[in-house]
PDB file of C-alpha atoms in Angstrom:
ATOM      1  CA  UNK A   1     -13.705 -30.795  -5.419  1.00  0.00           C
ATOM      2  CA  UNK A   2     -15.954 -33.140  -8.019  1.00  0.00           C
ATOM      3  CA  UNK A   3     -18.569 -34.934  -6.491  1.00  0.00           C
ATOM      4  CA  UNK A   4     -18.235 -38.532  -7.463  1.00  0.00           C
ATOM      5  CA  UNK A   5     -21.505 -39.771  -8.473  1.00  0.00           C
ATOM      6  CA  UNK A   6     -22.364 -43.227  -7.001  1.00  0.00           C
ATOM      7  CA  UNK A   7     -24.050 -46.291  -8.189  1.00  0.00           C
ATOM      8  CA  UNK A   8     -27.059 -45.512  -9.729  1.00  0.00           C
ATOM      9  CA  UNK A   9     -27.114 -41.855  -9.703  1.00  0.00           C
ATOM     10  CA  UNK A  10     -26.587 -41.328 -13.640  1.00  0.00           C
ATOM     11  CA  UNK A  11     -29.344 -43.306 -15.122  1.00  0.00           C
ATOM     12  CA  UNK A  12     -31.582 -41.361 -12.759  1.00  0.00           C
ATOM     13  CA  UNK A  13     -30.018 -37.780 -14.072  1.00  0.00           C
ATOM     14  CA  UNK A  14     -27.086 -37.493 -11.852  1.00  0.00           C
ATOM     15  CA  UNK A  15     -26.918 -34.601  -9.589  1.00  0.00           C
ATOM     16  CA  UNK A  16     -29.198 -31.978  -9.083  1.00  0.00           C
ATOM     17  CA  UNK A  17     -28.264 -28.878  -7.349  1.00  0.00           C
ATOM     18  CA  UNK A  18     -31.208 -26.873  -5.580  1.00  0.00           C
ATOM     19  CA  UNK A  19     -30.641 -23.100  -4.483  1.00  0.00           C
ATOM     20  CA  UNK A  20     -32.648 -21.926  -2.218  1.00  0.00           C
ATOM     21  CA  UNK A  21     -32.114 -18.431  -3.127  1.00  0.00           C
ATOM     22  CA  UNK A  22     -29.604 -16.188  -5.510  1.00  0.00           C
ATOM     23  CA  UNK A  23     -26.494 -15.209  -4.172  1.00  0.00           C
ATOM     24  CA  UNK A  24     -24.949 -11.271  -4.170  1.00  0.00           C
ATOM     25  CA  UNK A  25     -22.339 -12.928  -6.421  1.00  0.00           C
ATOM     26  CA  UNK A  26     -22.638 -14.369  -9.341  1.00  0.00           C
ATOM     27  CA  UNK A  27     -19.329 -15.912  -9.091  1.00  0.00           C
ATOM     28  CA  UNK A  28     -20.717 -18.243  -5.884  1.00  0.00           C
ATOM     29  CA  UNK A  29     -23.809 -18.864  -8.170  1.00  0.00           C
ATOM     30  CA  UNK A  30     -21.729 -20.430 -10.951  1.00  0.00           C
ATOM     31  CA  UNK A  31     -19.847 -22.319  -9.118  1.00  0.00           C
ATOM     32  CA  UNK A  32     -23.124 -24.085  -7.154  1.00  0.00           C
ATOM     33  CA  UNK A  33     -23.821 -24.683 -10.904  1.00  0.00           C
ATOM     34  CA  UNK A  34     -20.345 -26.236 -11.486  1.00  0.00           C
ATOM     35  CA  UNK A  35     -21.429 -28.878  -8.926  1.00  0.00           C
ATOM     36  CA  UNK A  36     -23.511 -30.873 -11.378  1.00  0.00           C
ATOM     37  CA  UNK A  37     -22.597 -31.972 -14.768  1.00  0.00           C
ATOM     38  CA  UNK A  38     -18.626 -32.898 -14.089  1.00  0.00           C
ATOM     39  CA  UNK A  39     -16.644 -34.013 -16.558  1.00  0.00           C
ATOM     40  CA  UNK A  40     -19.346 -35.179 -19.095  1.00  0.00           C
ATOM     41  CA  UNK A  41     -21.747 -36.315 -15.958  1.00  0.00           C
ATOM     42  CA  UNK A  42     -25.290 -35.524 -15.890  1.00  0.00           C
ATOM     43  CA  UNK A  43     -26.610 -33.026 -13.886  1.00  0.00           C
ATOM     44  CA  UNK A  44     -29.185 -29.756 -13.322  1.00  0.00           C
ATOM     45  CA  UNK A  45     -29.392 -27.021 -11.825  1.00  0.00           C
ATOM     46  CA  UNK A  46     -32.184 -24.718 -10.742  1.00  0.00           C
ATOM     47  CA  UNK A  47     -32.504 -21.816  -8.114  1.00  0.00           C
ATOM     48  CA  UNK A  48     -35.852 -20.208  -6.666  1.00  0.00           C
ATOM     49  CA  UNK A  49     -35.932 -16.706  -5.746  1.00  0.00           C
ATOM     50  CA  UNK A  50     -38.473 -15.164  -3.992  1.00  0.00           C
ATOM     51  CA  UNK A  51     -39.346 -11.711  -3.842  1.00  0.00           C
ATOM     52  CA  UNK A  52     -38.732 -11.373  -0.072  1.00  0.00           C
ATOM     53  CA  UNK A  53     -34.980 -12.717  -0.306  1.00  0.00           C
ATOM     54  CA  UNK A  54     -32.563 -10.482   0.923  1.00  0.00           C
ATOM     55  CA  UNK A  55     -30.827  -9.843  -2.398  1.00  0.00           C
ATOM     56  CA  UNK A  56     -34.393  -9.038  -4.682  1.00  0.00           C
ATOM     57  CA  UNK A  57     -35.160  -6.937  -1.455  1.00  0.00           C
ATOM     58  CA  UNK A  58     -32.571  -4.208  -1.737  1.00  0.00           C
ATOM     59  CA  UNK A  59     -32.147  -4.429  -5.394  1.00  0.00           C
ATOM     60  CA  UNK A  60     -34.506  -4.338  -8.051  1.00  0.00           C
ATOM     61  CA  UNK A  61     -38.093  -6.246  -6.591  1.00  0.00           C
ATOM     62  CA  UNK A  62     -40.044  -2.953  -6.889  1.00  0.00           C
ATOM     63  CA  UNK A  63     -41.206  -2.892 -10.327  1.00  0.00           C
ATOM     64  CA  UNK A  64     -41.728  -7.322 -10.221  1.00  0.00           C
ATOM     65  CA  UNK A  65     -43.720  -7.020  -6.891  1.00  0.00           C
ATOM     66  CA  UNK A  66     -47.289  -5.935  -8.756  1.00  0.00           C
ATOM     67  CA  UNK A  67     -46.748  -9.029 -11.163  1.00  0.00           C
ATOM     68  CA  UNK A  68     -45.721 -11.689  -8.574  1.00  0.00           C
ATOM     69  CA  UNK A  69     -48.928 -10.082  -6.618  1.00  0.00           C
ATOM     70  CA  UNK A  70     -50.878 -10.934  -9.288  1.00  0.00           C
ATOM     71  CA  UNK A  71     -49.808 -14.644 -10.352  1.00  0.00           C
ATOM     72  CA  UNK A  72     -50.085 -15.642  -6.594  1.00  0.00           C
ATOM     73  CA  UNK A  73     -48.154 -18.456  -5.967  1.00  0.00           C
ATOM     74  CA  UNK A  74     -47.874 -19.233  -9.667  1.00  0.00           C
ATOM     75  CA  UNK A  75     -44.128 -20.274 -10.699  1.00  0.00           C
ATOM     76  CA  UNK A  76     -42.806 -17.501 -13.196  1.00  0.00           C
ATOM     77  CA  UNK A  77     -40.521 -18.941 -15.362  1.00  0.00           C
ATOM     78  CA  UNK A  78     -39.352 -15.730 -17.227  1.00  0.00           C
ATOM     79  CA  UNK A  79     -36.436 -14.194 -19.143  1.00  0.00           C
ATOM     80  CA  UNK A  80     -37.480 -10.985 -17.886  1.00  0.00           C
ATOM     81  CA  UNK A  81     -36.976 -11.965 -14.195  1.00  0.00           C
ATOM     82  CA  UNK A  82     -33.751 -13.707 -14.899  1.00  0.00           C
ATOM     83  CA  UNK A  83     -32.721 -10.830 -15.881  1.00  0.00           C
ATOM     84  CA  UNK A  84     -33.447  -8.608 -13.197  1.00  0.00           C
ATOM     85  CA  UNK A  85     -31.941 -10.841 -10.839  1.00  0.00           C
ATOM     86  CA  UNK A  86     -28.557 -10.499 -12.416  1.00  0.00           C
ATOM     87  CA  UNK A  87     -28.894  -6.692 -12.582  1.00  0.00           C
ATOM     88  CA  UNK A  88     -29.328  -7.188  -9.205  1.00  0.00           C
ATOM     89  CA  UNK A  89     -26.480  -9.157  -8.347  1.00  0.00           C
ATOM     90  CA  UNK A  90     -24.408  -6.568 -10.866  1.00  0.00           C
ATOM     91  CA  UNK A  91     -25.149  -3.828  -8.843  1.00  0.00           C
ATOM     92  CA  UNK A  92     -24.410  -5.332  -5.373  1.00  0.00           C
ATOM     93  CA  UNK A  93     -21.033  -6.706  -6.645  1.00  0.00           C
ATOM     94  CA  UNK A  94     -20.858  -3.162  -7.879  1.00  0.00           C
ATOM     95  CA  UNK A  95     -21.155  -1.461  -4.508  1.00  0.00           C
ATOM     96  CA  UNK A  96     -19.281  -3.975  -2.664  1.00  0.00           C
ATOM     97  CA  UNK A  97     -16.423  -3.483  -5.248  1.00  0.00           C
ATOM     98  CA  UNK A  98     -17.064   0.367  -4.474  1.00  0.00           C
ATOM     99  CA  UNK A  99     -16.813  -0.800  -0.687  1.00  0.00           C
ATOM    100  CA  UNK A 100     -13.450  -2.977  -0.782  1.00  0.00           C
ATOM    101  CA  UNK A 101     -11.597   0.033  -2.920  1.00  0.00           C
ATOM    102  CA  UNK A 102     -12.801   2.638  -0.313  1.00  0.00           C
ATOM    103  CA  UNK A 103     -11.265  -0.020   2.155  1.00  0.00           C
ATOM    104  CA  UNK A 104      -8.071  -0.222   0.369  1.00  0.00           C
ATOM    105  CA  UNK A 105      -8.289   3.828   0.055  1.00  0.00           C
ATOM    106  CA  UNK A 106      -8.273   3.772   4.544  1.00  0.00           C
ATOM    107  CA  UNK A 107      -5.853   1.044   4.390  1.00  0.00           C
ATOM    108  CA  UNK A 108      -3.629   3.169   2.107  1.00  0.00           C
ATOM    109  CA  UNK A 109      -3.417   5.876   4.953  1.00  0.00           C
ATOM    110  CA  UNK A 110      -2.280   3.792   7.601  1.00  0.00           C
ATOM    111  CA  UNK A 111       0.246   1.896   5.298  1.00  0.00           C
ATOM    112  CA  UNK A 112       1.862   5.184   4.068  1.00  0.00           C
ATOM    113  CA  UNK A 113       2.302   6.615   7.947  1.00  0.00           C
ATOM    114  CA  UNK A 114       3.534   3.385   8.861  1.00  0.00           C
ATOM    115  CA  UNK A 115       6.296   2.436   6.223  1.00  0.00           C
ATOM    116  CA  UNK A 116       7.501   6.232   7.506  1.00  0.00           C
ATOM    117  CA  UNK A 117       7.669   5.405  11.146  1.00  0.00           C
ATOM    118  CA  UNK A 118       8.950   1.945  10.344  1.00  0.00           C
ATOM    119  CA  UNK A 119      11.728   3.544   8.524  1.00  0.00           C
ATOM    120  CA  UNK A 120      12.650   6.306  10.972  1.00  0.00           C
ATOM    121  CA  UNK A 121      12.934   3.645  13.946  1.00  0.00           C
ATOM    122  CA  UNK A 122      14.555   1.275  11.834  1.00  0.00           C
ATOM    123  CA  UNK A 123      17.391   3.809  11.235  1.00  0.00           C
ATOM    124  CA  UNK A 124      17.739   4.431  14.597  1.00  0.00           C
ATOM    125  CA  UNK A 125      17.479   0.485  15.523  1.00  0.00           C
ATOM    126  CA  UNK A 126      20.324  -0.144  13.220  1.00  0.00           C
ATOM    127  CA  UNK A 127      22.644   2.567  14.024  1.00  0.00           C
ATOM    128  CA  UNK A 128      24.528   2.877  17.658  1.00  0.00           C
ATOM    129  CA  UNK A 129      24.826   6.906  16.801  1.00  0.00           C
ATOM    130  CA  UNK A 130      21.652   8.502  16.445  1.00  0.00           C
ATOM    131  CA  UNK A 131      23.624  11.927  17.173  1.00  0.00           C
ATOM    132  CA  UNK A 132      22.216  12.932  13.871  1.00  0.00           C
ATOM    133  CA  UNK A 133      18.695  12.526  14.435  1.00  0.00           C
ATOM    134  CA  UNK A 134      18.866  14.033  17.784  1.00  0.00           C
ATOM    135  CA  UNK A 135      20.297  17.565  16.159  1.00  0.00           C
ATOM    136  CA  UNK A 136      17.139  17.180  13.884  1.00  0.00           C
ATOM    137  CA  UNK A 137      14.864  16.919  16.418  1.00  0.00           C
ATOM    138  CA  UNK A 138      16.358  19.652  18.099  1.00  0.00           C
ATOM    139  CA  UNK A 139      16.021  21.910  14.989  1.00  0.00           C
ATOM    140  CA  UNK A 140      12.386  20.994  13.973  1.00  0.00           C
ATOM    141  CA  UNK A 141      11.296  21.575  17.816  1.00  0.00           C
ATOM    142  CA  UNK A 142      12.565  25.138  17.728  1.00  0.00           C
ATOM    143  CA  UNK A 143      11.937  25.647  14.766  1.00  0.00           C
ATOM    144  CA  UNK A 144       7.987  25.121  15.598  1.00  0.00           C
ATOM    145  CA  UNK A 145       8.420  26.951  18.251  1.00  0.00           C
ATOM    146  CA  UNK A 146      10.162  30.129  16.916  1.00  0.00           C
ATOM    147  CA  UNK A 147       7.299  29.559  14.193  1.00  0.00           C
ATOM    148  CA  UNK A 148       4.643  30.076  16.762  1.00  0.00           C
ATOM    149  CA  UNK A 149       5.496  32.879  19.074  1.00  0.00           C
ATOM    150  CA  UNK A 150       7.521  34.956  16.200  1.00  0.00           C
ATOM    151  CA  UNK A 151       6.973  37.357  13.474  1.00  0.00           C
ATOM    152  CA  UNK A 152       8.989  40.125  11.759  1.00  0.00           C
ATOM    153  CA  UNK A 153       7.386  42.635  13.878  1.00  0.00           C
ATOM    154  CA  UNK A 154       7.847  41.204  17.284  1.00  0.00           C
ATOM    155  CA  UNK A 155       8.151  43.264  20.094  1.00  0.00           C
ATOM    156  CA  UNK A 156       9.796  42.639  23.568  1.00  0.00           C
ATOM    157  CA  UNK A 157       6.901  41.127  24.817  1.00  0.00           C
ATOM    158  CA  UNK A 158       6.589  38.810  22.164  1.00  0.00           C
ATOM    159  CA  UNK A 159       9.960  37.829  22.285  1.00  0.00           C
ATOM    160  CA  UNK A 160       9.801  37.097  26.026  1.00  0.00           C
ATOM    161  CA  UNK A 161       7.118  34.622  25.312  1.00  0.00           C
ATOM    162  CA  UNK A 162       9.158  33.101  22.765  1.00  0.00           C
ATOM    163  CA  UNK A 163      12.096  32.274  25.377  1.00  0.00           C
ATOM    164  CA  UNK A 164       9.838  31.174  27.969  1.00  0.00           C
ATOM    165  CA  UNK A 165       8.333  28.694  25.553  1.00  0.00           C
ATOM    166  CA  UNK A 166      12.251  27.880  25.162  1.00  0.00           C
ATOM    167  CA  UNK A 167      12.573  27.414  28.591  1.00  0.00           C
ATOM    168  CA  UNK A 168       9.871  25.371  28.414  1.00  0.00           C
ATOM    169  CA  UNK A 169      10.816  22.741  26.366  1.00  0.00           C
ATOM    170  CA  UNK A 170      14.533  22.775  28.729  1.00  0.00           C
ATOM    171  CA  UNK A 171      16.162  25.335  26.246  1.00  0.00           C
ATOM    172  CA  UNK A 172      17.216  27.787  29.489  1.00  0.00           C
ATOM    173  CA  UNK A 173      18.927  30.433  28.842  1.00  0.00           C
ATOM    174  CA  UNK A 174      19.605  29.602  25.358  1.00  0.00           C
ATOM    175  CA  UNK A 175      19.045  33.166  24.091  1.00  0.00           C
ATOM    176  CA  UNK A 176      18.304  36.918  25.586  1.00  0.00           C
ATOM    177  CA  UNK A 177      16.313  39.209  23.735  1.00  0.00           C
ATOM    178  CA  UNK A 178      19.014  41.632  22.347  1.00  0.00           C
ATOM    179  CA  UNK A 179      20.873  38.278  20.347  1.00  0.00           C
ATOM    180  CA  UNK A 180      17.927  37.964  18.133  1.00  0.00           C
ATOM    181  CA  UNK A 181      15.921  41.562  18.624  1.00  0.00           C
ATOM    182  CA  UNK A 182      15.399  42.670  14.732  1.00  0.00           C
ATOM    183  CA  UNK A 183      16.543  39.435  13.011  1.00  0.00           C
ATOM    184  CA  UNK A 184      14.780  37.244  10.591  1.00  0.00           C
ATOM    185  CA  UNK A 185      13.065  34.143  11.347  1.00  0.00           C
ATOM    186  CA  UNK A 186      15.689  31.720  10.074  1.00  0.00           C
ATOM    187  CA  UNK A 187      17.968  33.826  11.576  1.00  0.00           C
ATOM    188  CA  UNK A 188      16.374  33.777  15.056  1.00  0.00           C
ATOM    189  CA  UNK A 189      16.169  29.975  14.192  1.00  0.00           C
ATOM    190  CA  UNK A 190      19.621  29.063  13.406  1.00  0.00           C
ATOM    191  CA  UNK A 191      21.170  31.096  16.822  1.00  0.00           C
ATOM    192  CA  UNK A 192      18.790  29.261  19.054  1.00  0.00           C
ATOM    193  CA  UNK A 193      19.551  26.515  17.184  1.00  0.00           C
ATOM    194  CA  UNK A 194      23.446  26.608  17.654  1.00  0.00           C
ATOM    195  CA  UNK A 195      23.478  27.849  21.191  1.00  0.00           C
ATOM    196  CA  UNK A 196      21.159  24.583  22.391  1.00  0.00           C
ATOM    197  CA  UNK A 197      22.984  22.076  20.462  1.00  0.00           C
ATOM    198  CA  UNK A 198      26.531  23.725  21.621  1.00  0.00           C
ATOM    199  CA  UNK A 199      24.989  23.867  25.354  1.00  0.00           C
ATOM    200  CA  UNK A 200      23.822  20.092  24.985  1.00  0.00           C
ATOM    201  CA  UNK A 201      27.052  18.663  23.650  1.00  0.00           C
ATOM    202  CA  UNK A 202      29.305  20.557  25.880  1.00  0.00           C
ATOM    203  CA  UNK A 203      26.806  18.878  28.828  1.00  0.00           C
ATOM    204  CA  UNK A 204      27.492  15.319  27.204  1.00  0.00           C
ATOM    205  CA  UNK A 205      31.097  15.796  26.120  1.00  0.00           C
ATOM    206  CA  UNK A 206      32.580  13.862  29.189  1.00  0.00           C
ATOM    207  CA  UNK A 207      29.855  11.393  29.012  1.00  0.00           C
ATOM    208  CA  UNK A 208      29.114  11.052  25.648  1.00  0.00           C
ATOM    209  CA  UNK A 209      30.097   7.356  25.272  1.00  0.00           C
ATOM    210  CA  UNK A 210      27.324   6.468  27.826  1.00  0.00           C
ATOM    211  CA  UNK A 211      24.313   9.026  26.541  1.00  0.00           C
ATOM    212  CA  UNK A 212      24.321   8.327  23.027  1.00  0.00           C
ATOM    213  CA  UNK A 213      22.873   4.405  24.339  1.00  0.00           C
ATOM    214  CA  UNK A 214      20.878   6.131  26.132  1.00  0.00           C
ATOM    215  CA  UNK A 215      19.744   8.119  23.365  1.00  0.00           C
ATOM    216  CA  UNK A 216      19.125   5.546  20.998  1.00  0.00           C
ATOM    217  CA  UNK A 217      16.957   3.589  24.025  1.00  0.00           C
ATOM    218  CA  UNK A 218      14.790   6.565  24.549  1.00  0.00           C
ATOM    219  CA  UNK A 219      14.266   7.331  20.917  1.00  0.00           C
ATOM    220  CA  UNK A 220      12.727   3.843  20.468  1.00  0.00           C
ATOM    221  CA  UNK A 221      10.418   3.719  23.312  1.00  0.00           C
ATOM    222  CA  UNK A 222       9.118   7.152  22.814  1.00  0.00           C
ATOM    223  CA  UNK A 223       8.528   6.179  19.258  1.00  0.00           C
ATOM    224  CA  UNK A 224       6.918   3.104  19.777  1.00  0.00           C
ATOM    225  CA  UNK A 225       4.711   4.734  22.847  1.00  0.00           C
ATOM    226  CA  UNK A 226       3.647   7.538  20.634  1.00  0.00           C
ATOM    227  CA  UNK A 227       3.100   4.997  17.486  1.00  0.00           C
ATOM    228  CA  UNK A 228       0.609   2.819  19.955  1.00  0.00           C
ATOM    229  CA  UNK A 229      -1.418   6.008  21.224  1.00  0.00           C
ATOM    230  CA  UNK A 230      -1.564   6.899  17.431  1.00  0.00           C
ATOM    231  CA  UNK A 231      -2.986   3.815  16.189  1.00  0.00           C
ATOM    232  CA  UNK A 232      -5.927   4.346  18.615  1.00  0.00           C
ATOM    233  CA  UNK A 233      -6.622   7.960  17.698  1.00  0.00           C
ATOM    234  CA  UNK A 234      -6.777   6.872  13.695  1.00  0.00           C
ATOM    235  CA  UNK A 235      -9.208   4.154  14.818  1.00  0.00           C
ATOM    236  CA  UNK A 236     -11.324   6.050  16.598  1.00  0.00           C
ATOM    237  CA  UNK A 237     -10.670   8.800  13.385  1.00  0.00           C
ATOM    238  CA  UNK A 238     -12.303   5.825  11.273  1.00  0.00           C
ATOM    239  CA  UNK A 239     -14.839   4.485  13.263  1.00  0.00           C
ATOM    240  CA  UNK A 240     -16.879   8.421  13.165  1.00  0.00           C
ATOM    241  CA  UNK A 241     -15.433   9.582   9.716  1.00  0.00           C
ATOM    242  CA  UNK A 242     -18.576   8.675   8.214  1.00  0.00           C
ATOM    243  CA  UNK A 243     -20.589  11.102   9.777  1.00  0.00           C
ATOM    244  CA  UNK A 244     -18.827  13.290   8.106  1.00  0.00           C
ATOM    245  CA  UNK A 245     -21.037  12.881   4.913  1.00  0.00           C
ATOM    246  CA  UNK A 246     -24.130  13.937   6.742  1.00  0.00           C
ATOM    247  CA  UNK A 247     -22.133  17.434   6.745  1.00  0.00           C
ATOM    248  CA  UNK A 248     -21.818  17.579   2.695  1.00  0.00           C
ATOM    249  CA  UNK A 249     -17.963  16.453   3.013  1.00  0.00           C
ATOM    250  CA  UNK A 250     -16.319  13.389   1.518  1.00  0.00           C
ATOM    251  CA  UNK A 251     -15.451  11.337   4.581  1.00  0.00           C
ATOM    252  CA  UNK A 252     -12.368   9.741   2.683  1.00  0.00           C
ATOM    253  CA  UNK A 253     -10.908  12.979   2.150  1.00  0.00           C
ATOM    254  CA  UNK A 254     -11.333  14.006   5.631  1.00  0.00           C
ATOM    255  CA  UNK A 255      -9.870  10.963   6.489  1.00  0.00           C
ATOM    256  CA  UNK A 256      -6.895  11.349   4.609  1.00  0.00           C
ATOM    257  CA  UNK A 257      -6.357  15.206   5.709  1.00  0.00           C
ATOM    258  CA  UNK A 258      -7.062  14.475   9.341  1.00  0.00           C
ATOM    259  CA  UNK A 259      -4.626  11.670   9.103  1.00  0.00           C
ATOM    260  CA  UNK A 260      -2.448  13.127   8.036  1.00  0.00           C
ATOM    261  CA  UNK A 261      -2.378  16.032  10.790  1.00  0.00           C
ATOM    262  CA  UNK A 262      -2.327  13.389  13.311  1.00  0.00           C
ATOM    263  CA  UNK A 263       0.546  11.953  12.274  1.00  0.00           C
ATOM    264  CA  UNK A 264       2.235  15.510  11.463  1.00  0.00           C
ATOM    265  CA  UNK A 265       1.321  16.209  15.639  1.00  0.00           C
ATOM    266  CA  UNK A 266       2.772  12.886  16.747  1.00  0.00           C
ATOM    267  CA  UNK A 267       6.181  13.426  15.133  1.00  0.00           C
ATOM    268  CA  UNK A 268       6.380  16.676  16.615  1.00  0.00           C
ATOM    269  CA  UNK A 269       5.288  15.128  19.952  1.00  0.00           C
ATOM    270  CA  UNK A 270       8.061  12.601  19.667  1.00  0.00           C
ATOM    271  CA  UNK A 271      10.467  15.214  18.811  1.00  0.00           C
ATOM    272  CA  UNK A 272       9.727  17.709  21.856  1.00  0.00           C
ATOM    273  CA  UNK A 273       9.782  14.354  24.231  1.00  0.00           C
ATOM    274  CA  UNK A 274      12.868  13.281  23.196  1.00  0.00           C
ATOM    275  CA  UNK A 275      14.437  16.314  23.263  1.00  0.00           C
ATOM    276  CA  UNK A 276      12.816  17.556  26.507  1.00  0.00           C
ATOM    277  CA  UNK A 277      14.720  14.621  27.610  1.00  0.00           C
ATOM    278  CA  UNK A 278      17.922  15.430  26.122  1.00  0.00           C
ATOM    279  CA  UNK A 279      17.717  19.160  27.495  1.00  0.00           C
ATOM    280  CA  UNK A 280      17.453  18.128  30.998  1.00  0.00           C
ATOM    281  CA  UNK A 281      19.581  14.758  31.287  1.00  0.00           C
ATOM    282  CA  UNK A 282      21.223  15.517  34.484  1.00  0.00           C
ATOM    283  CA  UNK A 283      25.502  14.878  34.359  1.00  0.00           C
ATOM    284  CA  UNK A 284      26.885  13.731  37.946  1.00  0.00           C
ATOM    285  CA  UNK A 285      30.684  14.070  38.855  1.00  0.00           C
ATOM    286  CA  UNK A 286      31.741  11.777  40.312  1.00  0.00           C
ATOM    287  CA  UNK A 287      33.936   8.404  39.996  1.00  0.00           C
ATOM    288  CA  UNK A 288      31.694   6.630  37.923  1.00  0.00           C
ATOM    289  CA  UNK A 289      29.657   9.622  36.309  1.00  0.00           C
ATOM    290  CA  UNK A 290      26.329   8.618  34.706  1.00  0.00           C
ATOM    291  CA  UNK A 291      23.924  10.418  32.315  1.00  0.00           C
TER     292      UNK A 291
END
């Protein structure tokens, strides 16, 4: 906004702006300069700077301290000094540039893990049968599982461990070890795959107009409970990734790979809940029979 001078005020110069001290930006600098001289007006301008402001402090007062030790309290009027203090504001608009971007860069994280989860519960917000994205949960849950207790030289003992972590999860009974003794992984994968999904729809098949509701209503609040408990774990991720650097690593990076595990353990979280769920809804005969 122009400051209108008033009566009097041109014939005695117009107006003069006085700063105190320089600014980090030059930008805000200018435009306190932009305050006098409107529109053909009349005006000056003229900042002081001091060796003890904030700005000549962190950047760039070393080598000028000796000389304004000498002059005393003499006013240097120099070229030199002028331009010191803008090297000095360049490089603190340079490192607060450097600052925002590494913002953005965090920012970007969170903004990539949350267009993903906004997408996977808006599917399932805008479709009544999530069927679909049940059976996938139930595949990439035993498929982490077979994963983790199995290998092409299992032995009985092993494979025990791998059906009680079945059982676990509310797969019972799902396999024995002679239907997938000397298969593959994918193998061992796809049977425990079929015989769940075959034992969970034959529990539903009566009921099946009432559970998938039920499904869709459990899918969103177990996504939206995990997605809250998330959010705090990434802040509290931020808040000490800096330390990091103190450790020769680049805190962004580990940022950005820790992240990204987080969010890699709460969709598997969200998966074994939800189907944990599905594996032990409990079917009642009866007149009215309820899931």
């Amino acid at each position: 906004t122009d400051i209108k001078l008033g009566e009097g005020v041109r014939e005695l110069g117009g107006l003069c702006v006085l700063g105190s001290e320089r600014h980090e930006s030059r930008r805000i600098d200018n435009q306190l300069r932009g305050r006098s001289g409107r529109q053909g007006d009349p005006g000056m301008s003229r900042f002081y700077v001091s060796v003890q402001d904030d700005l000549m402090v962190r950047f760039g007062a070393e080598h000028m301290e000796a000389l304004f030790a000498k002059l005393g309290d003499t006013v240097i009027e120099s070229k030199t000094v002028t331009r010191s203090i803008s090297g000095a504001q360049r490089r603190v608009e340079g490192v607060n540039y450097d600052a925002r971007k590494q913002l953005l860069q965090y920012d970007d994280v969170m903004r990539q893990q949350r267009e993903t989860m906004y997408d996977t519960r808006n599917f399932i917000l805008e479709n009544d049968d999530v069927h679909a994205v049940i059976h996938d949960m139930f595949k990439r849950v035993i498929s982490d599982i077979v994963a983790a207790h199995f290998n092409s030289e299992a032995r009985d003992q092993d494979l025990n461990e791998l059906i009680a972590a079945l059982d676990g999860i509310g797969f019972k009974g799902v396999v024995r070890v002679e239907d997938i003794e000397g298969r593959t992984e994918n193998d061992v994968v796809d049977i425990c795959l079929n015989q769940a999904w075959s034992d969970y729809e034959q529990k539903i098949e009566k009921v099946k107009d009432k559970v998938l509701p039920i499904e869709k209503e459990v899918s969103l609040r177990m996504i939206d409970r995990a997605w809250s408990n998330h959010i705090d774990t990434m802040s509290k991720l931020r808040d000490g990734i800096g330390l990091r650097s103190y450790a020769q690593s680049n805190p962004l990076q580990a940022y950005v790979t820790e992240g990204f595990n987080l969010f890699e353990d709460m969709m598997r979280t969200i998966s074994r809940e939800i189907v944990a769920f599905c594996m032990n809804i409990r079917v009642v005969d009866g007149p009215e029979q309820e899931a």
